[in-house]
Short mmCIF file of C-alpha atoms in Angstrom, two decimals:
data_model
loop_
_atom_site.label_atom_id
_atom_site.label_comp_id
_atom_site.label_asym_id
_atom_site.label_seq_id
_atom_site.Cartn_x
_atom_site.Cartn_y
_atom_site.Cartn_z
CA MET A 1 233.86 -5.66 -83.17
CA SER A 2 230.68 -7.37 -81.57
CA LEU A 3 228.58 -5.47 -80.17
CA PRO A 4 226.36 -6.53 -76.76
CA ILE A 5 223.21 -7.37 -77.53
CA ASN A 6 221.68 -3.98 -75.01
CA TYR A 7 222.84 -2.40 -77.84
CA LEU A 8 221.88 -4.15 -81.07
CA GLU A 9 218.27 -3.26 -79.58
CA PHE A 10 219.45 0.56 -80.20
CA ASN A 11 220.85 0.02 -83.90
CA ASN A 12 218.03 0.73 -85.89
CA PRO A 13 218.79 4.13 -88.39
CA ILE A 14 216.24 5.91 -90.75
CA HIS A 15 217.80 4.81 -94.18
CA ILE A 16 218.74 7.34 -96.75
CA VAL A 17 219.61 7.15 -100.42
CA TRP A 18 220.93 10.10 -102.13
CA ARG A 19 222.13 10.59 -104.90
CA LYS A 20 224.73 12.87 -105.81
CA GLY A 21 223.59 15.36 -108.80
CA THR A 22 226.67 14.70 -110.24
CA PRO A 23 226.12 13.69 -114.22
CA ASN A 24 226.96 10.31 -113.15
CA ASP A 25 224.54 9.86 -110.56
CA PRO A 26 222.84 13.09 -111.56
CA PHE A 27 219.01 13.74 -109.78
CA ILE A 28 216.48 12.59 -111.94
CA ASP A 29 213.43 14.70 -113.40
CA ARG A 30 209.67 14.47 -110.57
CA LEU A 31 206.75 14.31 -111.98
CA ASP A 32 204.13 14.21 -108.90
CA ILE A 33 200.34 13.59 -109.00
CA ALA A 34 198.74 13.67 -105.25
CA ARG A 35 195.78 14.35 -104.11
CA VAL A 36 196.17 17.17 -100.87
CA VAL A 37 195.89 15.96 -97.38
CA ASN A 38 195.19 17.59 -94.27
CA GLN A 39 196.36 20.90 -95.94
CA ARG A 40 200.34 18.79 -97.27
CA ILE A 41 200.73 16.80 -99.92
CA PHE A 42 203.70 13.89 -99.54
CA LEU A 43 206.56 14.02 -101.97
CA LEU A 44 207.75 10.35 -103.01
CA GLU A 45 211.02 11.68 -102.96
CA ILE A 46 212.76 14.04 -101.40
CA PRO A 47 213.52 17.48 -103.46
CA ASP A 48 215.93 19.43 -104.77
CA GLU A 49 216.18 23.20 -103.02
CA MET A 50 218.29 24.44 -105.57
CA PHE A 51 215.31 23.32 -108.34
CA LYS A 52 212.27 24.23 -106.37
CA VAL A 53 209.40 22.74 -106.12
CA ARG A 54 206.86 24.16 -108.93
CA ILE A 55 203.18 23.76 -108.82
CA ALA A 56 200.98 25.45 -112.16
CA GLY A 57 199.39 28.44 -111.11
CA MET A 58 201.22 29.16 -107.85
CA PHE A 59 203.79 30.37 -105.28
CA GLU A 60 206.38 29.35 -103.81
CA ILE A 61 207.25 31.80 -100.16
CA ASN A 62 209.90 30.41 -98.22
CA TYR A 63 210.20 29.80 -94.66
CA GLU A 64 210.02 32.90 -93.06
CA ALA A 65 206.39 34.36 -94.32
CA PHE A 66 205.06 30.27 -94.07
CA ILE A 67 205.16 30.89 -90.12
CA LYS A 68 204.26 34.59 -90.29
CA HIS A 69 201.11 34.32 -91.78
CA ASN A 70 199.01 31.57 -92.77
CA LEU A 71 198.90 30.80 -96.73
CA ASP A 72 197.04 32.47 -99.12
CA LYS A 73 195.07 30.61 -101.98
CA ASN A 74 197.72 30.02 -104.66
CA GLU A 75 201.00 30.21 -101.91
CA PHE A 76 202.75 26.71 -100.89
CA TYR A 77 205.48 25.95 -98.63
CA VAL A 78 207.94 22.92 -99.31
CA ASP A 79 209.57 21.01 -96.67
CA TYR A 80 212.84 20.54 -98.36
CA THR A 81 214.41 18.70 -95.18
CA ASN A 82 211.48 15.98 -95.02
CA GLY A 83 209.58 16.30 -98.70
CA PHE A 84 206.63 17.76 -97.49
CA VAL A 85 204.48 20.47 -99.77
CA TYR A 86 201.72 21.92 -97.91
CA VAL A 87 198.91 24.61 -98.91
CA HIS A 88 195.76 26.66 -98.57
CA GLU A 89 192.60 24.35 -96.94
CA SER A 90 190.85 25.34 -100.08
CA LYS A 91 193.17 22.79 -101.78
CA GLU A 92 192.43 20.26 -99.33
CA ALA A 93 191.39 16.59 -101.33
CA GLU A 94 192.57 18.91 -105.19
CA THR A 95 194.73 16.26 -106.91
CA LEU A 96 197.97 18.81 -108.47
CA SER A 97 201.14 18.24 -110.20
CA ILE A 98 203.68 18.50 -108.72
CA ILE A 99 207.31 19.01 -110.66
CA TYR A 100 210.79 18.70 -108.71
CA LYS A 101 214.15 17.33 -109.21
CA GLY A 102 214.40 14.39 -106.49
CA ARG A 103 217.13 13.57 -104.55
CA GLY A 104 216.76 11.25 -103.31
CA LEU A 105 214.61 8.25 -100.63
CA ILE A 106 214.08 8.06 -96.61
CA LEU A 107 213.14 5.05 -95.63
CA TYR A 108 211.73 4.52 -91.93
CA PRO A 109 212.01 1.46 -90.46
CA SER A 110 208.81 0.32 -87.95
CA SER A 111 210.46 0.09 -84.96
CA ARG A 112 210.19 4.39 -85.54
CA ILE A 113 206.44 3.87 -86.88
CA ILE A 114 203.93 5.40 -84.16
CA HIS A 115 199.96 5.30 -84.18
CA TYR A 116 198.18 8.26 -82.55
CA ASP A 117 194.31 6.53 -81.55
CA GLY A 118 194.05 10.45 -81.26
CA THR A 119 194.73 12.04 -78.30
CA THR A 120 198.51 10.02 -77.72
CA ALA A 121 200.79 8.03 -79.21
CA THR A 122 199.94 4.42 -78.43
CA GLU A 123 202.31 1.99 -80.06
CA SER A 124 205.48 1.51 -82.76
CA LEU A 125 204.15 -0.01 -86.54
CA HIS A 126 207.15 -2.16 -84.80
CA GLU A 127 205.09 -3.35 -81.89
CA ILE A 128 201.82 -4.13 -83.85
CA ILE A 129 202.99 -6.25 -86.15
CA GLU A 130 205.52 -8.81 -82.97
CA LYS A 131 202.41 -8.41 -80.83
CA SER A 132 200.62 -10.28 -84.33
CA LYS A 133 203.58 -12.48 -85.29
CA SER A 134 202.82 -13.33 -80.77
CA GLN A 135 198.80 -13.49 -81.34
CA VAL A 136 199.53 -16.21 -84.15
CA GLN A 137 201.90 -18.80 -81.61
CA GLU A 138 200.06 -18.45 -79.28
CA LEU A 139 197.09 -19.78 -81.45
CA ILE A 140 199.83 -22.24 -82.39
CA ASP A 141 200.33 -23.02 -79.25
CA ARG A 142 197.21 -24.35 -78.04
CA THR A 143 196.08 -26.24 -80.66
CA ASP A 144 199.21 -28.67 -80.15
CA THR A 145 198.26 -28.86 -76.74
CA TYR A 146 194.78 -30.11 -78.06
CA GLU A 147 196.62 -32.13 -79.78
CA GLU A 148 198.23 -33.64 -77.17
CA TYR A 149 194.69 -34.21 -75.43
CA LEU A 150 193.48 -35.91 -77.92
CA LYS A 151 196.34 -38.49 -77.10
CA ARG A 152 195.55 -39.53 -74.23
CA LEU A 153 192.28 -40.01 -75.17
CA VAL A 154 192.95 -42.45 -78.38
CA ILE A 155 195.07 -44.28 -75.39
CA ALA A 156 191.96 -44.81 -73.33
CA ILE A 157 189.92 -45.47 -74.98
CA ASN A 158 191.57 -47.75 -76.77
CA ASN A 159 188.68 -51.22 -76.29
CA SER A 160 186.36 -48.74 -77.99
CA ASN A 161 186.62 -49.53 -82.48
CA ILE A 162 184.52 -46.90 -82.50
CA ALA A 163 185.55 -44.32 -79.94
CA THR A 164 189.81 -44.68 -80.96
CA ASP A 165 188.43 -44.21 -84.89
CA GLN A 166 186.21 -41.34 -83.74
CA ALA A 167 189.20 -39.81 -81.38
CA LEU A 168 191.53 -40.69 -84.11
CA ILE A 169 189.51 -38.34 -87.04
CA ALA A 170 189.45 -36.10 -84.03
CA THR A 171 193.06 -36.23 -84.25
CA GLN A 172 193.47 -35.41 -87.56
CA GLN A 173 191.52 -32.58 -87.64
CA ALA A 174 193.12 -31.43 -84.84
CA LYS A 175 196.25 -31.31 -86.98
CA ASP A 176 194.31 -29.97 -89.97
CA ALA A 177 193.59 -27.08 -87.93
CA THR A 178 197.44 -26.13 -87.37
CA GLU A 179 198.69 -26.66 -90.28
CA LEU A 180 195.60 -24.44 -92.11
CA VAL A 181 196.93 -22.30 -88.95
CA LYS A 182 200.05 -22.21 -90.22
CA ASP A 183 199.68 -21.87 -93.31
CA ALA A 184 197.24 -18.81 -93.16
CA TYR A 185 200.27 -17.27 -90.75
CA GLU A 186 202.86 -18.00 -93.99
CA THR A 187 200.22 -16.76 -96.06
CA THR A 188 199.27 -13.60 -94.67
CA VAL A 189 202.43 -12.31 -93.25
CA LEU A 190 203.94 -8.82 -94.79
CA ILE A 191 207.58 -7.91 -93.74
CA TYR A 192 208.03 -5.16 -96.81
CA GLN A 193 211.36 -4.56 -97.53
CA PRO A 194 213.71 -1.84 -99.26
CA PHE A 195 212.35 -1.58 -102.54
CA VAL A 196 214.29 -2.51 -105.79
CA ASN A 197 214.28 -1.40 -109.70
CA THR A 198 213.96 -4.74 -111.98
CA TYR A 199 212.44 -7.71 -110.69
CA ASN A 200 215.90 -9.46 -111.65
CA ASP A 201 216.89 -7.10 -108.67
CA ILE A 202 215.70 -9.01 -106.57
CA ALA A 203 217.53 -11.96 -106.95
CA LYS A 204 220.75 -9.58 -106.08
CA LYS A 205 219.29 -7.85 -103.60
CA PHE A 206 217.62 -10.79 -100.66
CA PRO A 207 219.35 -13.57 -101.96
CA TYR A 208 218.40 -15.97 -98.44
CA PRO A 209 214.87 -14.74 -98.73
CA GLU A 210 212.28 -15.40 -95.49
CA VAL A 211 208.50 -16.56 -95.98
CA GLY A 212 206.98 -13.29 -95.95
CA TRP A 213 210.02 -10.69 -96.74
CA THR A 214 207.67 -8.66 -99.05
CA THR A 215 209.79 -6.12 -101.85
CA GLN A 216 207.57 -3.42 -105.48
CA VAL A 217 209.91 -3.33 -108.34
CA PHE A 218 209.70 0.21 -108.82
CA ASP A 219 209.88 0.14 -112.63
CA THR A 220 206.59 -1.58 -112.64
CA GLY A 221 204.82 -1.21 -110.17
CA ILE A 222 205.09 -4.66 -108.74
CA ARG A 223 205.32 -6.09 -105.25
CA TYR A 224 206.41 -9.57 -104.67
CA ARG A 225 206.15 -11.79 -101.46
CA TRP A 226 208.50 -14.90 -101.05
CA ASN A 227 206.82 -18.19 -99.87
CA GLY A 228 209.33 -19.81 -99.28
CA LYS A 229 210.31 -21.11 -102.90
CA ASP A 230 209.21 -18.79 -104.65
CA TRP A 231 208.50 -14.90 -105.17
CA ILE A 232 204.84 -14.64 -106.06
CA PRO A 233 203.47 -11.38 -106.88
CA ILE A 234 200.04 -10.55 -105.61
CA ASP A 235 199.81 -7.21 -106.63
CA ALA A 236 199.76 -3.57 -108.50
CA LEU A 237 199.65 0.18 -107.98
CA GLY A 238 196.96 0.45 -110.02
CA GLY A 239 195.83 -3.15 -110.90
CA ASN A 240 193.68 -4.46 -113.44
CA ILE A 241 193.80 -0.03 -113.89
CA PRO A 242 193.82 0.77 -118.20
CA LEU A 243 196.56 3.84 -119.14
CA ALA A 244 194.27 7.34 -119.46
CA SER A 245 194.27 8.71 -123.08
CA GLU A 246 192.36 12.10 -124.02
CA LEU A 247 189.09 9.82 -124.74
CA LEU A 248 188.87 7.35 -121.86
CA ASN A 249 190.09 7.70 -117.94
CA GLY A 250 192.55 4.94 -116.50
CA LEU A 251 195.20 5.66 -113.85
CA MET A 252 194.55 8.72 -114.11
CA SER A 253 191.86 10.60 -114.98
CA LYS A 254 191.61 11.92 -118.82
CA GLU A 255 191.10 16.15 -117.58
CA HIS A 256 194.72 15.08 -116.68
CA TYR A 257 195.99 12.84 -119.12
CA MET A 258 195.50 16.83 -120.82
CA LYS A 259 196.81 18.11 -118.91
CA LEU A 260 200.46 15.86 -118.21
CA LYS A 261 200.81 16.42 -122.19
CA GLY A 262 200.52 19.53 -121.83
CA ILE A 263 203.20 19.66 -118.82
CA THR A 264 205.48 17.88 -121.54
CA GLU A 265 205.87 20.28 -123.81
CA PHE A 266 206.04 23.02 -121.23
CA VAL A 267 208.52 20.82 -119.78
CA ASN A 268 211.37 20.48 -122.67
CA GLU A 269 210.86 24.25 -123.73
CA LYS A 270 213.78 26.07 -121.95
CA THR A 271 213.71 29.99 -122.78
CA ILE A 272 217.68 32.64 -122.58
CA VAL A 273 216.61 35.74 -121.16
CA PHE A 274 218.30 39.36 -121.44
CA ILE A 275 218.11 41.96 -118.98
CA ILE A 276 219.93 45.54 -119.86
CA PRO A 277 219.19 47.57 -116.66
CA LYS A 278 218.85 51.29 -117.00
CA ASP A 279 219.48 52.95 -119.52
CA ILE A 280 220.29 51.10 -122.78
CA LEU A 281 224.23 52.18 -124.43
CA GLU A 282 224.70 51.77 -128.15
CA GLY A 283 227.34 48.25 -129.03
CA VAL A 284 227.78 44.70 -127.59
CA GLN A 285 225.78 44.57 -125.12
CA ASP A 286 226.61 42.43 -121.72
CA PRO A 287 226.19 38.88 -121.17
CA HIS A 288 226.49 36.99 -123.29
CA VAL A 289 225.48 33.85 -122.36
CA VAL A 290 226.10 29.80 -123.77
CA PHE A 291 223.17 27.35 -124.20
CA ASP A 292 224.04 23.91 -123.08
CA TYR A 293 221.00 21.61 -125.03
CA GLU A 294 220.19 21.88 -128.35
CA GLY A 295 217.14 22.59 -130.49
CA GLU A 296 214.81 25.07 -132.55
CA ILE A 297 214.31 28.45 -131.80
CA VAL A 298 210.62 29.41 -132.32
CA GLU A 299 210.19 33.32 -130.07
CA VAL A 300 211.94 35.99 -130.19
CA LYS A 301 210.38 38.45 -127.79
CA ALA A 302 211.68 42.33 -125.77
CA SER A 303 210.53 45.29 -124.33
CA VAL A 304 210.19 48.06 -122.27
CA THR A 305 209.31 49.08 -118.74
CA SER A 306 210.44 52.92 -119.53
CA LYS A 307 209.15 53.97 -123.37
CA GLY A 308 211.01 56.21 -125.61
CA ALA A 309 211.33 58.47 -127.82
CA GLN A 310 212.80 57.18 -130.14
CA PRO A 311 212.48 53.31 -131.61
CA THR A 312 215.07 50.64 -130.01
CA PRO A 313 216.52 48.39 -132.53
CA VAL A 314 217.74 45.11 -131.35
CA LYS A 315 219.99 42.33 -132.66
CA ILE A 316 220.27 38.90 -131.41
CA GLN A 317 223.56 36.78 -132.38
CA LYS A 318 224.66 34.14 -132.52
CA SER A 319 227.64 32.02 -132.29
CA ALA A 320 230.10 29.01 -132.23
CA ASN A 321 233.52 30.08 -131.08
CA PHE A 322 232.92 33.84 -129.84
CA THR A 323 234.88 35.69 -132.64
CA ASP A 324 231.90 34.73 -135.97
CA TRP A 325 228.17 35.82 -134.80
CA LEU A 326 225.16 36.14 -137.18
CA ASP A 327 221.80 37.75 -136.80
CA ILE A 328 219.43 35.52 -135.74
CA THR A 329 216.53 37.93 -137.26
CA ASP A 330 216.52 38.81 -141.13
CA ASN A 331 216.10 42.93 -139.40
CA PRO A 332 216.29 44.54 -136.02
CA ILE A 333 213.24 43.11 -133.29
CA MET A 334 212.38 46.64 -133.32
CA ILE A 335 210.40 48.33 -129.83
CA GLY A 336 208.52 51.84 -131.91
CA GLU A 337 208.97 55.05 -129.88
CA ASN A 338 206.87 55.16 -127.20
CA HIS A 339 205.38 52.09 -126.52
CA TYR A 340 206.11 48.68 -124.53
CA LEU A 341 206.65 46.34 -126.85
CA ASP A 342 208.76 45.19 -130.11
CA ASP A 343 206.11 45.82 -133.58
CA ASN A 344 206.81 41.78 -133.82
CA THR A 345 207.37 43.05 -137.16
CA HIS A 346 210.90 40.75 -137.73
CA ALA A 347 211.78 37.28 -139.19
CA LEU A 348 213.44 34.06 -137.55
CA THR A 349 216.42 32.94 -140.23
CA GLU A 350 218.40 31.05 -137.65
CA ARG A 351 216.41 28.63 -136.30
CA LYS A 352 218.20 25.86 -134.85
CA VAL A 353 220.46 25.35 -131.83
CA LYS A 354 223.77 23.16 -131.21
CA LYS A 355 224.79 22.87 -127.79
CA GLY A 356 227.53 25.23 -126.73
CA ASP A 357 226.40 28.32 -129.01
CA ILE A 358 226.78 31.59 -128.03
CA PHE A 359 224.43 34.19 -127.64
CA ARG A 360 224.25 38.22 -127.19
CA LEU A 361 223.03 41.49 -127.70
CA THR A 362 223.86 44.41 -130.10
CA ILE A 363 222.31 48.05 -129.94
CA PRO A 364 222.69 49.19 -133.91
CA SER A 365 221.28 52.60 -132.22
CA PHE A 366 223.28 55.71 -130.91
CA SER A 367 219.37 57.10 -130.12
CA VAL A 368 218.28 55.31 -127.61
CA ASP A 369 216.36 57.22 -125.05
CA ALA A 370 214.39 54.04 -123.63
CA GLN A 371 215.68 51.97 -120.40
CA ASN A 372 214.84 49.07 -118.74
CA LEU A 373 215.59 46.82 -121.75
CA SER A 374 214.60 42.79 -121.15
CA VAL A 375 214.72 40.75 -124.04
CA ASN A 376 213.71 36.42 -124.01
CA ILE A 377 214.42 33.53 -126.69
CA LYS A 378 212.36 30.90 -126.45
CA ILE A 379 213.69 27.28 -127.83
CA VAL A 380 212.07 23.70 -127.45
CA LEU A 381 214.96 21.55 -127.05
CA ASN A 382 215.37 18.80 -129.29
CA ASP A 383 213.37 15.32 -127.28
CA SER A 384 210.16 18.10 -127.01
CA LEU A 385 210.71 17.75 -130.67
CA ASN A 386 210.86 13.81 -131.29
CA LEU A 387 207.27 13.45 -129.27
CA HIS A 388 205.37 16.18 -131.68
#
């Protein structure tokens, strides 16, 4: 069904590109390093609210707490609808590292981006672009009119060779001026199009481009502009700035580079946490935990919040079939009497973890009187181990 012209004027929606969050189309891990401007940070993608947004040394608060009081220095609030992170005013101009899972992008049309003059909205970006195009066209029209006047002058002084030559020269200059104006327009106008993932995707997504169409390649950061014949690279995120290292500033500072290396190692660690609230009973404890990754156990720790008059022994067991169970330490993890933490006298005997391994706790003693047991099993994933 064809649509009337006046309807098409309003057919200018915001484009939203979502991932499904399924194994075939998962949310991707994102690490944005951005500067705080006006107490907020604009994330490159919309974050997943289930995974949350994570900033080292800071805590996220919910909407109710955000509207009731001002943010503290170590607090932040996340607008999961639009991808904004709000922080305390003391963080202004600081650069923060933000970890989250990206759900996708929201692409705004130029007609929905408004320019403010400090008090009220004045023009949309679309209006500014159209006005610029109109002014350039007006300049072209005036140049064409000037060329017509010169042609009439050539006819009027046809009997004078000198005057004729001068008129011809002036005419050529007018033509050159016209071509320069047109060339300036065709070589400078940028009509932004949605980004593509790779350079080869440009021709697929824009098979019939117009002069000035501009798109950015996601994997390299390079922007390309169609000049009427070819896609020409015009700039790149970072340009000729070298990559950063431990000793050299580059696209980021060397301090941020070292911090990023630490973050990468941290992200590739996972911890299984068992919590036995209140009284600790003898025997196998619930729940059982199925671990979905391959890796290596690097540390186990146990603690209680209420000390016992008797030692508290804890066995950590691993199985591949819920039937055959194997202790992962040479001796039970022991929390001594009148102590909160284990005495670290155990040694790991089973470090390798396969995808699908099951973990459980067993209390071998019936005289445990401590309360609120917590056991942490830190596992470094195989991908992280391969980096070292």
